[in-house]
Tab-separated table of C-alpha atoms in Angstrom:
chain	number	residue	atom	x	y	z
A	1	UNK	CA	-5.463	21.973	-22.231
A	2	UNK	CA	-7.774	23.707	-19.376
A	3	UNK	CA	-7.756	22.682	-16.178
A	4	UNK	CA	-10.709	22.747	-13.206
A	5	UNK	CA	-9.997	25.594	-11.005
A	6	UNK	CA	-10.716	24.392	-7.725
A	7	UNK	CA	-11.999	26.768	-4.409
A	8	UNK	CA	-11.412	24.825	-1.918
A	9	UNK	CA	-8.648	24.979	0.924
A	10	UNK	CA	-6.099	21.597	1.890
A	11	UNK	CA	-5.648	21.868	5.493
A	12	UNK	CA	-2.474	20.797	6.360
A	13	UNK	CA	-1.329	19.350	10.005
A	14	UNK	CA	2.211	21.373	9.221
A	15	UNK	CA	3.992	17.793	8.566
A	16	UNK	CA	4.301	16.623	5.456
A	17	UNK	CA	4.483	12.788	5.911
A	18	UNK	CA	1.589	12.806	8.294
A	19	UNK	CA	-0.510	14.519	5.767
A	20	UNK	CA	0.403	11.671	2.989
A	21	UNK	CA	-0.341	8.858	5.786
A	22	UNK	CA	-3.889	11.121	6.310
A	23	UNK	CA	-4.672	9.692	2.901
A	24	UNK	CA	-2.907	6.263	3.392
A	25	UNK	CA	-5.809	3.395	3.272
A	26	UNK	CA	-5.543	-0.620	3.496
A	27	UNK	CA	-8.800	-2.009	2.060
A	28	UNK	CA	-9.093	-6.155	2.681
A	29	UNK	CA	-9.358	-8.369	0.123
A	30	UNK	CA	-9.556	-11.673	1.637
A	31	UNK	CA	-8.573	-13.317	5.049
A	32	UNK	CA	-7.936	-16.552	6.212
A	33	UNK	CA	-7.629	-18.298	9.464
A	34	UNK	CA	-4.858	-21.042	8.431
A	35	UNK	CA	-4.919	-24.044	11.227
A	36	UNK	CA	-1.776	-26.274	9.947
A	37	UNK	CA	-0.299	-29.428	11.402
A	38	UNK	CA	3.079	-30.435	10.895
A	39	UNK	CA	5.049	-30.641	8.590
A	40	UNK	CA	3.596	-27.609	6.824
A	41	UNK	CA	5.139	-24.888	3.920
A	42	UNK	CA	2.747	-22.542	2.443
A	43	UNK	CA	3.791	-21.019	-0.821
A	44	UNK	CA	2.119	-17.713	-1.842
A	45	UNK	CA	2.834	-16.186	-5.087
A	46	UNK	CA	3.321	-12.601	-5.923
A	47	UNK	CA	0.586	-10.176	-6.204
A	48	UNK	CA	-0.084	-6.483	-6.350
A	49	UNK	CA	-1.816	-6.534	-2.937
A	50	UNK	CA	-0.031	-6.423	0.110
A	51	UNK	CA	0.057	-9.524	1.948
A	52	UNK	CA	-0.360	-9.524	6.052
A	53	UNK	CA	0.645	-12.486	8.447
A	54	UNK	CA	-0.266	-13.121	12.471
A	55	UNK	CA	1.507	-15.491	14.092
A	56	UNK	CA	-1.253	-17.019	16.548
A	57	UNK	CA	0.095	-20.224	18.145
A	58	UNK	CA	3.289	-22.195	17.674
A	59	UNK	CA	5.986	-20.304	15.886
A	60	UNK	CA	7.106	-20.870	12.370
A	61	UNK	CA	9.571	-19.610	9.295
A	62	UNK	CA	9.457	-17.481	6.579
A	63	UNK	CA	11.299	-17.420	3.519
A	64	UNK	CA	11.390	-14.205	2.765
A	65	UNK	CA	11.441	-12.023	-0.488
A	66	UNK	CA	15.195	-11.955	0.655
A	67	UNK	CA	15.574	-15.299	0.111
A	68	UNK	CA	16.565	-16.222	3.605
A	69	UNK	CA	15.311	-18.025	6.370
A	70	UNK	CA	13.540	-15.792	9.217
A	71	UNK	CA	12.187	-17.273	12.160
A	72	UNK	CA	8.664	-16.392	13.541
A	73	UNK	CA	7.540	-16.315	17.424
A	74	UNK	CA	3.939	-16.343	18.462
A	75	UNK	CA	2.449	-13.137	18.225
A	76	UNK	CA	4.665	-11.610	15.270
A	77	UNK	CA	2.454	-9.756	13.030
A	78	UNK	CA	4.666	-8.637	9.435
A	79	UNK	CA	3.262	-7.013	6.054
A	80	UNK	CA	4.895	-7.454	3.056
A	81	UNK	CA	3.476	-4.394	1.089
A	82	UNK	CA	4.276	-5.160	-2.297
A	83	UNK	CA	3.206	-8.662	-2.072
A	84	UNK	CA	6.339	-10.292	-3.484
A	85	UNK	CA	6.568	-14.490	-3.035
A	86	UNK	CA	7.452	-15.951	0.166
A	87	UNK	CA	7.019	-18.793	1.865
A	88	UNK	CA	5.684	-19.611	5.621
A	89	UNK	CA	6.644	-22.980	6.920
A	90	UNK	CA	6.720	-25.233	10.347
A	91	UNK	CA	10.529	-25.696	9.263
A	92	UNK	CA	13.190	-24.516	6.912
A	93	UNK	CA	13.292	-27.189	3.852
A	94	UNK	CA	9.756	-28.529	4.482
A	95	UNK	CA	8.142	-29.067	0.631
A	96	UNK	CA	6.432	-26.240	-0.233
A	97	UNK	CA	2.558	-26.255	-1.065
A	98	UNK	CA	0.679	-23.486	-3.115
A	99	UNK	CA	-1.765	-22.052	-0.909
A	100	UNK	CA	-4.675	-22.570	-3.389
A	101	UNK	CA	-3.866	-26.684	-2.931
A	102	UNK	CA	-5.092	-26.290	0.753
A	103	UNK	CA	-8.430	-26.949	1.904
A	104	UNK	CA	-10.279	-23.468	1.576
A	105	UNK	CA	-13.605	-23.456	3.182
A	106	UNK	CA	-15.580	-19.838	3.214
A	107	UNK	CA	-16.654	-18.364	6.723
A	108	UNK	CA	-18.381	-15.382	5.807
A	109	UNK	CA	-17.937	-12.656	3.122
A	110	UNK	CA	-14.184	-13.028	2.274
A	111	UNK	CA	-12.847	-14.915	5.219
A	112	UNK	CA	-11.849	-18.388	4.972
A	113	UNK	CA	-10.799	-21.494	7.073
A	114	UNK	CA	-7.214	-22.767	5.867
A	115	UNK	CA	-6.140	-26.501	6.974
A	116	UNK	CA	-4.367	-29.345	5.059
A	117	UNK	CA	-5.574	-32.142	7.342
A	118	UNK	CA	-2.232	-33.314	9.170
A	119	UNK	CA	-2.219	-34.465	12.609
A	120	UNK	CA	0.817	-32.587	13.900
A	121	UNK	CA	1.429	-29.900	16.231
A	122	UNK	CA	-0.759	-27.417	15.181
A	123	UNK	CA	0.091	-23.733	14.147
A	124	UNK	CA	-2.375	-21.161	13.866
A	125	UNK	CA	-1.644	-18.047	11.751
A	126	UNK	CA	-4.231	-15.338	10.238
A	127	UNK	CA	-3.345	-14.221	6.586
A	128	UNK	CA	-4.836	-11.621	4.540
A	129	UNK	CA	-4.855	-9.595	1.194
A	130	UNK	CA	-5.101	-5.838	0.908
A	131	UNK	CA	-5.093	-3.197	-1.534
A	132	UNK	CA	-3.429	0.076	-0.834
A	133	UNK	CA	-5.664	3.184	-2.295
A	134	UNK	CA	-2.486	4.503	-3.766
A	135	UNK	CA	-0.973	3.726	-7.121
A	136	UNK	CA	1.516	0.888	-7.242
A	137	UNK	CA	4.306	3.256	-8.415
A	138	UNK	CA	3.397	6.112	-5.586
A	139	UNK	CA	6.789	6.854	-4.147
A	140	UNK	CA	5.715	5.914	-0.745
A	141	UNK	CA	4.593	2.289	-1.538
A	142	UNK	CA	8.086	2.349	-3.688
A	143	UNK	CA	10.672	3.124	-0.860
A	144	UNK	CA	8.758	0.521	1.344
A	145	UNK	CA	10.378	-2.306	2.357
A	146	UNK	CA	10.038	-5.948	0.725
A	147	UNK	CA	8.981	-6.832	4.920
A	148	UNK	CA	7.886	-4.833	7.663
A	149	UNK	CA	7.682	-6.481	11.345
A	150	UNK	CA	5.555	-5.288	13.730
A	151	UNK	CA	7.906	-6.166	16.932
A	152	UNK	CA	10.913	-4.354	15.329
A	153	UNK	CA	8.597	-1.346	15.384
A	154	UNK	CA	6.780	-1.391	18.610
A	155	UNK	CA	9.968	0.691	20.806
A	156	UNK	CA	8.409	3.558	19.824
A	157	UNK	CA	4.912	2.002	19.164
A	158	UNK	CA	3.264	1.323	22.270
A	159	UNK	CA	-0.325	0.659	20.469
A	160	UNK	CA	1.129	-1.896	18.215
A	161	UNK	CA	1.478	-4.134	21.132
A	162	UNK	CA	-2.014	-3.536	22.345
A	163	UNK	CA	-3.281	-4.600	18.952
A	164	UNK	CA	-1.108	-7.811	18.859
A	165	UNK	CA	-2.732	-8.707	21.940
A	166	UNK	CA	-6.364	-8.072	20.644
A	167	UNK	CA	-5.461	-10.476	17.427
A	168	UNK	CA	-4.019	-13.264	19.913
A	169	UNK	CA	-6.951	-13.238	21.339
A	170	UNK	CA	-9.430	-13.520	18.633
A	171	UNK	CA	-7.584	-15.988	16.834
A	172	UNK	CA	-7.319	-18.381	19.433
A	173	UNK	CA	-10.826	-18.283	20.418
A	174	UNK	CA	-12.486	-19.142	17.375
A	175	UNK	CA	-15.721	-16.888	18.897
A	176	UNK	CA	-18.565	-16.242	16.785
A	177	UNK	CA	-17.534	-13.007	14.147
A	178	UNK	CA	-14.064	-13.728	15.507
A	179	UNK	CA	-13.176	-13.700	11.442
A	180	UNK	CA	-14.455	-10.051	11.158
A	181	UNK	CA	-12.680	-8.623	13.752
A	182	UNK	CA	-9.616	-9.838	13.151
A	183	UNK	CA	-10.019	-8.887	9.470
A	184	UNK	CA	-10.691	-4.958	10.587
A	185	UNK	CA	-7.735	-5.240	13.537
A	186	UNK	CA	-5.770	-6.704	10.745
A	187	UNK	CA	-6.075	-3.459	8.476
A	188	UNK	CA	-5.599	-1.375	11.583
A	189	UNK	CA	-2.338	-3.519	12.324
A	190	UNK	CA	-1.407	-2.981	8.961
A	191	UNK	CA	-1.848	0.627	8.665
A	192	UNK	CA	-0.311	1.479	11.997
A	193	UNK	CA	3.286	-0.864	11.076
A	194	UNK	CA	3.380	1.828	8.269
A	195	UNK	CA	2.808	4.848	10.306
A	196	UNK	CA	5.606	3.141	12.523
A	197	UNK	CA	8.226	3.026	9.723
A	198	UNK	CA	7.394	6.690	8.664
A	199	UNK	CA	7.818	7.798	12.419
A	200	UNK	CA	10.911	5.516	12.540
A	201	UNK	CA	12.887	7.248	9.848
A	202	UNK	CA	11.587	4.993	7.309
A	203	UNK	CA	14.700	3.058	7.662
A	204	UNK	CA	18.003	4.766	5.484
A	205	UNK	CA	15.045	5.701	2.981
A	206	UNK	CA	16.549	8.983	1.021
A	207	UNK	CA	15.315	10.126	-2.307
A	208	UNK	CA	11.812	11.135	-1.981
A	209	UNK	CA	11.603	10.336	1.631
A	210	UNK	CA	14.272	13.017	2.156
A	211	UNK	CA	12.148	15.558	-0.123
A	212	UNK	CA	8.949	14.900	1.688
A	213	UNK	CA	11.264	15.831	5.186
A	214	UNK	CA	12.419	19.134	3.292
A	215	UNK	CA	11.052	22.152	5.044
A	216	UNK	CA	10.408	23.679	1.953
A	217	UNK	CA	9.677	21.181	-0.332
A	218	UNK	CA	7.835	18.201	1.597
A	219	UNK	CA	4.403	20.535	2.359
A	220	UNK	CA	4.326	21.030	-1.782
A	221	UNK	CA	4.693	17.255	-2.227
A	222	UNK	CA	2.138	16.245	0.521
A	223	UNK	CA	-0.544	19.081	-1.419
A	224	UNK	CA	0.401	17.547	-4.787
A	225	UNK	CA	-0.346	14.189	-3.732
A	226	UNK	CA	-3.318	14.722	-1.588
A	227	UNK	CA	-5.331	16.489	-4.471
A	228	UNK	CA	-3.765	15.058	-7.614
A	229	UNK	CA	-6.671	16.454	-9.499
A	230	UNK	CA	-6.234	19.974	-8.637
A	231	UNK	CA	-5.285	22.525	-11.059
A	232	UNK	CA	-1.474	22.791	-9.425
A	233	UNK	CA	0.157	25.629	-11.446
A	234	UNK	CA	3.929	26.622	-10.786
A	235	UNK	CA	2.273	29.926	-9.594
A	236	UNK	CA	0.560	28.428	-6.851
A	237	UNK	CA	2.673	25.851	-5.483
A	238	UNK	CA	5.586	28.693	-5.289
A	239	UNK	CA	2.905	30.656	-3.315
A	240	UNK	CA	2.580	27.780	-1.324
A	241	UNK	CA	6.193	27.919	-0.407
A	242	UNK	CA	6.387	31.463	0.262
A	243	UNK	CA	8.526	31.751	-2.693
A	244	UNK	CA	9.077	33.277	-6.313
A	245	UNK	CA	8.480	31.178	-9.295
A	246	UNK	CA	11.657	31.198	-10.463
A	247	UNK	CA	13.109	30.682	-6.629
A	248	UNK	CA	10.445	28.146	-6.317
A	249	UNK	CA	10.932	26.275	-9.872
A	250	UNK	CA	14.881	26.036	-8.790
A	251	UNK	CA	14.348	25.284	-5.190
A	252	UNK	CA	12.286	22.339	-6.397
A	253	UNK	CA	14.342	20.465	-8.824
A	254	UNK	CA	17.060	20.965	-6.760
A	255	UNK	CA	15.243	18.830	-4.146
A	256	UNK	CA	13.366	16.488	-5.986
A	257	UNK	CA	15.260	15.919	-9.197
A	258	UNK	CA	12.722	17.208	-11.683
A	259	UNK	CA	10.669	20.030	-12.599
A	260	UNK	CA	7.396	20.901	-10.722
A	261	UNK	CA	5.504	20.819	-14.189
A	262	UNK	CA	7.083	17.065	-14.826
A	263	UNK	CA	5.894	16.004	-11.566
A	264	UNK	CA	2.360	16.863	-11.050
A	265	UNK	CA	1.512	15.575	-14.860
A	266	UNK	CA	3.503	12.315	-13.482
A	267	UNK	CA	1.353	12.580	-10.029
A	268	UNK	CA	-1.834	13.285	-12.515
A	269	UNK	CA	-1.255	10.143	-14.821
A	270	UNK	CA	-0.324	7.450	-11.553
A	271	UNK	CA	-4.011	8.696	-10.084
A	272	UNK	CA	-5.456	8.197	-13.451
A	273	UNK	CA	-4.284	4.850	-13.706
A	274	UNK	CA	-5.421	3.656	-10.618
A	275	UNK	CA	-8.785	5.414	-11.107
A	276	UNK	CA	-8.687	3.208	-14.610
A	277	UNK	CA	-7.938	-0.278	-13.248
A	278	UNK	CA	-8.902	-0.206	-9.678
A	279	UNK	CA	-12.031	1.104	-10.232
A	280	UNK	CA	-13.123	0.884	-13.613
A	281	UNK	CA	-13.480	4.893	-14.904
A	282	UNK	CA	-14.286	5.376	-18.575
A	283	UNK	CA	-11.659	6.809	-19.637
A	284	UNK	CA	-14.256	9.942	-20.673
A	285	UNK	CA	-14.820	10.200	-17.053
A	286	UNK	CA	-11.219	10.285	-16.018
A	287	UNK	CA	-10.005	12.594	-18.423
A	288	UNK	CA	-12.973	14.924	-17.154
A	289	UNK	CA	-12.075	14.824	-13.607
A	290	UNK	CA	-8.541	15.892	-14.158
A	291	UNK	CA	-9.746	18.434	-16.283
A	292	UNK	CA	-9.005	17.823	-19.593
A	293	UNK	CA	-10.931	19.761	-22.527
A	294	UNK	CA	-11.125	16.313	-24.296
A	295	UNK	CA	-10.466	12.812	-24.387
A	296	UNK	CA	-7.393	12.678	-27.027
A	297	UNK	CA	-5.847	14.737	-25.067
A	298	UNK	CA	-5.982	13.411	-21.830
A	299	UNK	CA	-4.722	10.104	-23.794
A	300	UNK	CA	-1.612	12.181	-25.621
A	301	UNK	CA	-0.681	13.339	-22.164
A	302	UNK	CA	-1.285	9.698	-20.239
A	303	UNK	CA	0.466	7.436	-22.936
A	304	UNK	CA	3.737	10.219	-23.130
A	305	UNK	CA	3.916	9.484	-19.163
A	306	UNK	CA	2.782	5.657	-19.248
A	307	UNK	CA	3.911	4.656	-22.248
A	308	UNK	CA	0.757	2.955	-23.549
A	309	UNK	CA	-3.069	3.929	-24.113
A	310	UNK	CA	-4.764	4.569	-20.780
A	311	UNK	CA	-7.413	2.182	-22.231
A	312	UNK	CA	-5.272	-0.443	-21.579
A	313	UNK	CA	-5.318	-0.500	-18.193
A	314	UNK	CA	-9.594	0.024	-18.042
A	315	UNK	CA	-8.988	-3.120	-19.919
A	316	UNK	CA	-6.413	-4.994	-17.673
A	317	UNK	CA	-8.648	-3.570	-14.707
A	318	UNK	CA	-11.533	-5.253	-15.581
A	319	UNK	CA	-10.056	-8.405	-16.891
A	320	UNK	CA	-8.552	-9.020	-13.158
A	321	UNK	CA	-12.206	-8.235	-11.721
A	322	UNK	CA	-13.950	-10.924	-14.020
């Protein structure tokens, strides 16, 4: 197998976790701006997107991926960025709906108006989708918790607060292209209760957390993932570190629990999937970019690491974009 040699030079900001956030992206899928009278329980199932929720007038509940009861005061902003099932209600034990048996009206290109028509007190949230332009498996997205809150974040924060108070008032105005700018604060929001959590320790987060923190290790990492399709031999990563091969090669497993080699072809094969079912690639193309000599064997190499065809998810890809 050959790989493309590539010229050109990663600049690095000398942290490892900010260069991985560098690449971080939240692309929307769909908003909505829910107005709900009580009694009120909104169901949403699991997805592979993320899932975002403002808290715009009258608190509420969630039932969280936890399973428990959380309560919710106006102007609480949370992600949950693997998009498990929860629940947000007016009260614990209120009936839950599915959120496509609400009345869905379209606003503009993928915002919505949310209501189910009760005369209650009214509670107005702002919901959205969004798609992460890293793999689903990506360490990162892995170590993540099932719920991030913005307020348990914003100590050390200070900007999270000043968006909060742009969304509160945009969602309470109902202006015209209100729905717009909320949707791009939202992915700002979104983006920046990440950064927050990195900052913040990431919680008790070890494993690959703690690698990406290693002096020696974390800058390799950070390279690795930021140009997956490089041609990242042993020889140059351990030049990266300032190290031997065999110094590196140790000093690496050591850290990370696997050899550099079984890493980057694991890095190699995530990108390739996502490339495949997030945004269609023949599998031709894909095997091309990552420098394979042919086809077959860019498909030996992805099915040993994936355990099936990478044609399969080109397939999946598209089915979920019909």
């Amino acid at each position: 197998m050959n790989y493309n040699s590539s010229k050109s030079v990663l600049q690095t900001s000398g942290d490892p976790l900010t260069d991985m956030l560098r690449g971080l992206r939240l692309d929307g899928v769909d908003y909505g701006r829910c107005v709900l009278g009580e009694p009120w329980a909104v169901s949403f199932p699991a997805q592979k997107a993320a899932r975002f929720h403002f808290i715009g007038q009258q608190g509420c509940w969630l039932f969280s991926p936890a399973k428990e009861w959380i309560e919710l005061s106006v102007g609480d902003a949370l992600l949950i960025p693997r998009g498990d099932e929860h629940v947000l209600a007016s009260a614990p034990g209120v009936p839950p709906v599915p959120i496509g048996r609400y009345t869905i009206e379209p606003v503009c290109e993928n915002i919505y108006d949310v209501s189910n028509g009760c005369d209650g007190c009214k509670t107005l949230l702002f919901c959205g989708s969004m798609h992460f332009n890293l793999d689903g498996s990506h360490p990162l997205l892995e170590m993540m918790p099932d719920l991030m809150q913005a307020h348990k974040l914003m100590a050390n924060a200070p900007g999270i607060q000043h968006l909060l108070d742009a969304m509160a008032g945009e969602v309470t105005m109902d202006r015209v292209g209100s729905g717009g700018i909320l949707a791009r604060l939202a992915d700002v929001l979104a983006a920046t209760i990440i950064r927050s959590w990195v900052e913040n320790g990431c919680g008790d987060a070890t494993g690959w957390i703690a690698a990406m923190r290693n002096p020696d290790v974390g800058k390799v990492l950070a390279a690795i993932h930021l140009q997956p399709e490089r041609d990242w031999t042993v020889e140059a990563l351990a030049r990266m570190m300032g190290a031997s091969r065999s110094a590196f090669a140790q000093r690496f497993a050591s850290v990370v629990g696997e050899t550099p080699a079984k890493y980057v072809l694991r890095v190699r094969m995530h990108q390739a999937r996502q490339w495949l079912s997030r945004d269609g690639m023949r599998v031709s193309v894909t095997a091309a970019r990552l420098g394979y000599d042919s086809e077959a064997s860019f498909s030996r190499a992805f099915k040993r690491v994936m355990g099936v065809a990478p044609s399969h998810f080109r397939h999946a890809g598209a089915e979920e974009q019909s």
